[in-house]
Short mmCIF file of C-alpha atoms in Angstrom, two decimals:
data_model
loop_
_atom_site.label_atom_id
_atom_site.label_comp_id
_atom_site.label_asym_id
_atom_site.label_seq_id
_atom_site.Cartn_x
_atom_site.Cartn_y
_atom_site.Cartn_z
CA ARG A 932 -1.71 2.05 -19.93
CA LYS A 933 -0.58 2.22 -16.30
CA GLU A 934 -1.86 -0.54 -14.06
CA VAL A 935 -3.83 1.67 -11.69
CA GLU A 936 -4.50 5.28 -12.59
CA GLN A 937 -5.95 7.98 -10.37
CA ASP A 938 -6.42 11.71 -10.66
CA PRO A 939 -3.81 13.02 -8.22
CA GLY A 940 -5.84 16.09 -7.29
CA PRO A 941 -5.66 17.82 -4.95
CA PHE A 942 -9.36 18.03 -4.34
CA ASN A 943 -10.09 21.01 -2.09
CA VAL A 944 -13.63 20.96 -0.70
CA PRO A 945 -15.52 22.64 2.16
CA GLU A 946 -16.89 20.70 5.08
CA GLY A 947 -20.18 19.02 4.22
CA ALA A 948 -19.40 18.67 0.53
CA THR A 949 -19.75 15.49 -1.47
CA VAL A 950 -16.66 14.44 -3.39
CA ALA A 951 -16.00 11.57 -5.77
CA PHE A 952 -12.74 9.91 -6.75
CA ASN A 953 -12.25 7.75 -9.79
CA CYS A 954 -9.76 5.08 -10.68
CA THR A 955 -9.10 2.90 -13.71
CA TYR A 956 -7.16 -0.35 -13.79
CA SER A 957 -5.58 -2.24 -16.67
CA ASN A 958 -5.79 -5.90 -15.60
CA SER A 959 -9.17 -7.26 -16.67
CA ALA A 960 -8.53 -10.40 -14.59
CA SER A 961 -8.30 -8.49 -11.29
CA GLN A 962 -10.62 -9.90 -8.65
CA SER A 963 -9.87 -7.88 -5.52
CA PHE A 964 -10.43 -4.15 -5.20
CA PHE A 965 -9.88 -1.80 -2.31
CA TRP A 966 -9.69 1.80 -1.24
CA TYR A 967 -6.97 2.67 1.25
CA ARG A 968 -6.47 5.89 3.12
CA GLN A 969 -3.01 7.30 3.81
CA ASP A 970 -2.40 10.22 6.14
CA CYS A 971 0.70 12.34 5.74
CA ARG A 972 3.82 10.42 6.75
CA LYS A 973 1.76 7.43 7.90
CA GLU A 974 1.14 3.94 6.61
CA PRO A 975 -1.80 3.12 4.32
CA LYS A 976 -4.87 1.84 6.12
CA LEU A 977 -7.70 -0.14 4.58
CA LEU A 978 -10.76 2.05 4.13
CA MET A 979 -13.03 -0.44 2.43
CA SER A 980 -13.17 -3.32 0.02
CA VAL A 981 -15.03 -2.80 -3.24
CA TYR A 982 -17.59 -5.36 -4.31
CA SER A 983 -19.20 -5.90 -7.71
CA SER A 984 -22.62 -4.87 -6.44
CA GLY A 985 -21.25 -1.70 -4.86
CA ASN A 986 -21.04 -1.19 -1.14
CA GLU A 987 -21.48 1.49 1.46
CA ASP A 988 -19.87 2.15 4.80
CA GLY A 989 -21.40 5.13 6.53
CA ARG A 990 -20.57 8.22 4.47
CA PHE A 991 -18.43 6.24 2.04
CA THR A 992 -19.73 4.45 -1.06
CA ALA A 993 -17.61 2.38 -3.42
CA GLN A 994 -18.62 1.27 -6.90
CA LEU A 995 -17.01 -1.13 -9.35
CA ASN A 996 -17.61 -1.32 -13.09
CA ARG A 997 -15.81 -4.39 -14.38
CA ALA A 998 -16.73 -3.77 -18.02
CA SER A 999 -15.09 -0.34 -17.95
CA GLN A 1000 -12.41 -1.39 -15.42
CA TYR A 1001 -13.37 1.56 -13.31
CA ILE A 1002 -13.64 2.03 -9.55
CA SER A 1003 -15.09 4.98 -7.68
CA LEU A 1004 -15.27 6.26 -4.13
CA LEU A 1005 -17.92 8.74 -3.02
CA ILE A 1006 -17.59 10.62 0.25
CA ARG A 1007 -20.69 12.41 1.51
CA ASP A 1008 -20.83 15.14 4.14
CA SER A 1009 -17.04 15.60 4.16
CA LYS A 1010 -15.34 16.13 7.51
CA LEU A 1011 -12.05 17.85 8.27
CA SER A 1012 -10.78 14.46 9.37
CA ASP A 1013 -11.34 13.07 5.87
CA SER A 1014 -8.33 15.06 4.65
CA ALA A 1015 -5.85 12.43 3.43
CA THR A 1016 -4.63 10.67 0.32
CA TYR A 1017 -6.93 7.94 -1.01
CA LEU A 1018 -5.29 5.01 -2.75
CA CYS A 1019 -7.05 2.83 -5.30
CA VAL A 1020 -5.81 -0.76 -5.07
CA VAL A 1021 -6.30 -3.89 -7.18
CA ASN A 1022 -4.67 -7.29 -7.16
CA ASP A 1023 -2.02 -8.07 -9.78
CA GLN A 1024 -2.37 -10.37 -12.76
CA ALA A 1025 -1.09 -13.38 -10.85
CA GLY A 1026 -3.34 -12.65 -7.90
CA THR A 1027 -0.20 -12.58 -5.79
CA ALA A 1028 0.03 -9.05 -4.54
CA LEU A 1029 -1.76 -5.72 -4.56
CA ILE A 1030 -1.00 -2.88 -6.95
CA PHE A 1031 -1.43 0.60 -5.56
CA GLY A 1032 -2.35 3.74 -7.44
CA LYS A 1033 -0.42 6.93 -6.69
CA GLY A 1034 -3.36 8.28 -4.75
CA THR A 1035 -5.74 11.21 -4.83
CA THR A 1036 -5.26 13.93 -2.25
CA LEU A 1037 -8.29 15.36 -0.49
CA SER A 1038 -8.23 18.52 1.59
CA VAL A 1039 -11.38 19.43 3.51
CA SER A 1040 -11.55 22.96 4.89
CA SER A 1041 -13.86 24.67 7.38
CA ASN B 700 -2.30 -6.93 19.63
CA ALA B 701 0.68 -5.22 17.97
CA GLY B 702 -0.18 -6.13 14.35
CA VAL B 703 2.81 -5.44 12.08
CA THR B 704 5.89 -3.97 13.73
CA GLN B 705 8.75 -2.42 11.78
CA THR B 706 12.12 -1.33 13.10
CA PRO B 707 13.87 1.02 12.89
CA LYS B 708 11.52 3.93 12.18
CA PHE B 709 14.29 6.10 10.77
CA ARG B 710 17.80 5.44 9.52
CA ILE B 711 20.53 7.30 7.68
CA LEU B 712 23.02 5.16 5.81
CA LYS B 713 26.17 6.02 3.95
CA ILE B 714 26.62 4.79 0.40
CA GLY B 715 27.89 1.23 0.42
CA GLN B 716 26.74 0.39 3.93
CA SER B 717 24.38 -2.46 4.62
CA MET B 718 21.44 -2.85 6.94
CA THR B 719 18.44 -5.00 7.72
CA LEU B 720 14.93 -3.64 8.05
CA GLN B 721 13.00 -5.74 10.52
CA CYS B 722 9.34 -6.71 10.17
CA THR B 723 7.35 -8.85 12.59
CA GLN B 724 3.65 -9.69 12.67
CA ASP B 725 1.68 -11.39 15.42
CA MET B 726 -1.48 -12.20 13.47
CA ASN B 727 -0.26 -15.58 12.17
CA HIS B 728 -0.57 -14.31 8.60
CA ASN B 729 1.00 -16.46 5.91
CA TYR B 730 1.42 -13.64 3.39
CA MET B 731 3.95 -10.88 3.91
CA TYR B 732 5.16 -8.09 1.64
CA TRP B 733 7.74 -5.35 1.36
CA TYR B 734 6.89 -2.15 -0.51
CA ARG B 735 8.77 1.08 -1.02
CA GLN B 736 7.13 4.45 -1.49
CA ASP B 737 8.92 7.37 -3.09
CA PRO B 738 7.50 10.91 -2.85
CA GLY B 739 4.49 11.37 -5.13
CA MET B 740 4.67 7.77 -6.26
CA GLY B 741 2.63 4.70 -5.58
CA LEU B 742 3.86 1.82 -3.49
CA LYS B 743 6.14 -0.51 -5.40
CA LEU B 744 6.43 -4.19 -4.44
CA ILE B 745 9.98 -5.29 -3.62
CA TYR B 746 9.56 -8.86 -2.37
CA TYR B 747 6.78 -11.00 -1.02
CA SER B 748 6.34 -14.31 0.80
CA VAL B 749 3.42 -16.71 0.83
CA GLY B 750 4.67 -18.64 3.84
CA ALA B 751 7.71 -19.59 5.86
CA GLY B 752 10.57 -20.65 3.62
CA ILE B 753 9.02 -19.18 0.46
CA THR B 754 9.94 -15.81 -1.02
CA ASP B 755 9.65 -14.25 -4.45
CA LYS B 756 10.59 -11.08 -6.28
CA GLY B 757 8.23 -8.23 -6.84
CA GLU B 758 8.46 -5.31 -9.24
CA VAL B 759 11.65 -3.68 -7.88
CA PRO B 760 13.83 -6.35 -6.18
CA ASN B 761 17.29 -5.20 -7.32
CA GLY B 762 19.55 -4.25 -4.42
CA TYR B 763 17.49 -6.10 -1.84
CA ASN B 764 17.24 -9.56 -0.31
CA VAL B 765 14.74 -11.19 2.01
CA SER B 766 14.32 -14.32 4.08
CA ARG B 767 11.33 -15.93 5.77
CA SER B 768 12.50 -18.45 8.34
CA THR B 769 9.39 -18.08 10.50
CA THR B 770 5.77 -17.11 9.94
CA GLU B 771 6.24 -14.01 12.10
CA ASP B 772 9.39 -12.43 10.64
CA PHE B 773 10.20 -11.08 7.18
CA PRO B 774 13.41 -9.01 7.25
CA LEU B 775 14.57 -6.97 4.26
CA ARG B 776 18.31 -6.71 3.65
CA LEU B 777 20.13 -3.92 1.81
CA GLU B 778 23.66 -5.04 1.02
CA LEU B 779 25.27 -2.02 -0.68
CA ALA B 780 23.15 1.04 -0.02
CA ALA B 781 22.74 3.50 -2.89
CA PRO B 782 21.09 6.95 -2.96
CA SER B 783 18.35 5.48 -5.18
CA GLN B 784 17.27 3.41 -2.18
CA THR B 785 16.30 6.50 -0.24
CA SER B 786 12.62 5.87 0.37
CA VAL B 787 9.96 4.90 2.87
CA TYR B 788 9.72 1.15 3.30
CA PHE B 789 6.48 -0.51 4.35
CA CYS B 790 6.03 -4.08 5.44
CA ALA B 791 2.55 -5.60 5.24
CA SER B 792 0.83 -8.88 5.95
CA SER B 793 -2.42 -10.56 5.04
CA ALA B 794 -4.24 -13.74 5.95
CA ASP B 795 -4.92 -14.65 2.33
CA ARG B 796 -4.87 -13.32 -1.24
CA VAL B 797 -8.40 -12.00 -1.15
CA ASN B 798 -8.43 -9.60 1.75
CA GLY B 799 -6.53 -6.38 2.23
CA TYR B 800 -3.23 -5.88 3.98
CA THR B 801 -2.24 -4.64 7.40
CA PHE B 802 0.75 -2.33 7.15
CA GLY B 803 3.52 -1.54 9.57
CA SER B 804 4.26 2.10 10.35
CA GLY B 805 7.18 2.23 7.94
CA THR B 806 10.93 2.82 7.95
CA ARG B 807 12.22 6.11 6.54
CA LEU B 808 15.63 5.44 5.02
CA THR B 809 18.01 8.05 3.69
CA VAL B 810 21.20 7.04 1.88
CA VAL B 811 23.85 9.78 1.66
#
């Protein structure tokens, strides 16, 4: 099992749609979880941390299921500017560094 | 506040040449990292440092070396460039092991 797995997509949605991305991770000892956003030919940027109780930041909601080792990101009312690749990220077994998934590509059209 | 600064932004190397990718951060972060990203692939950790004078190998360290003489700087050295090292290289820093990273804008390296 790969360390962090994501559906690569692409997800093509119209403006205003709700879209959900899923991610699974293999290290049951992971303690830190994040979603990053990466625009084409740019560096990854932290979108939000993911907490055990779930958390929301505006139109974005992140959920964590430790028992299933599953992380999700929900985007409501999609905007054109949401078009990007979304990276699921967890810390490694030693807690030393972050492991990045390959990303899920989102394309929002008008 | 510049954050994490990487230079150069682009470089073309010939096989066998050497070069140093520079990375500087002004946030007084102890933790610094080098990742490479190949097309369609996730970021792979090359080397990391938990503080000045301390470095350690990541997942893909072969062909690279690093040093950390100061808190601010974490250069990555390629001694004998190979086509397999064609990639985008990202430097990142963090204040601790719990929070996320701040990335530099990357160096696009092509080895021909």
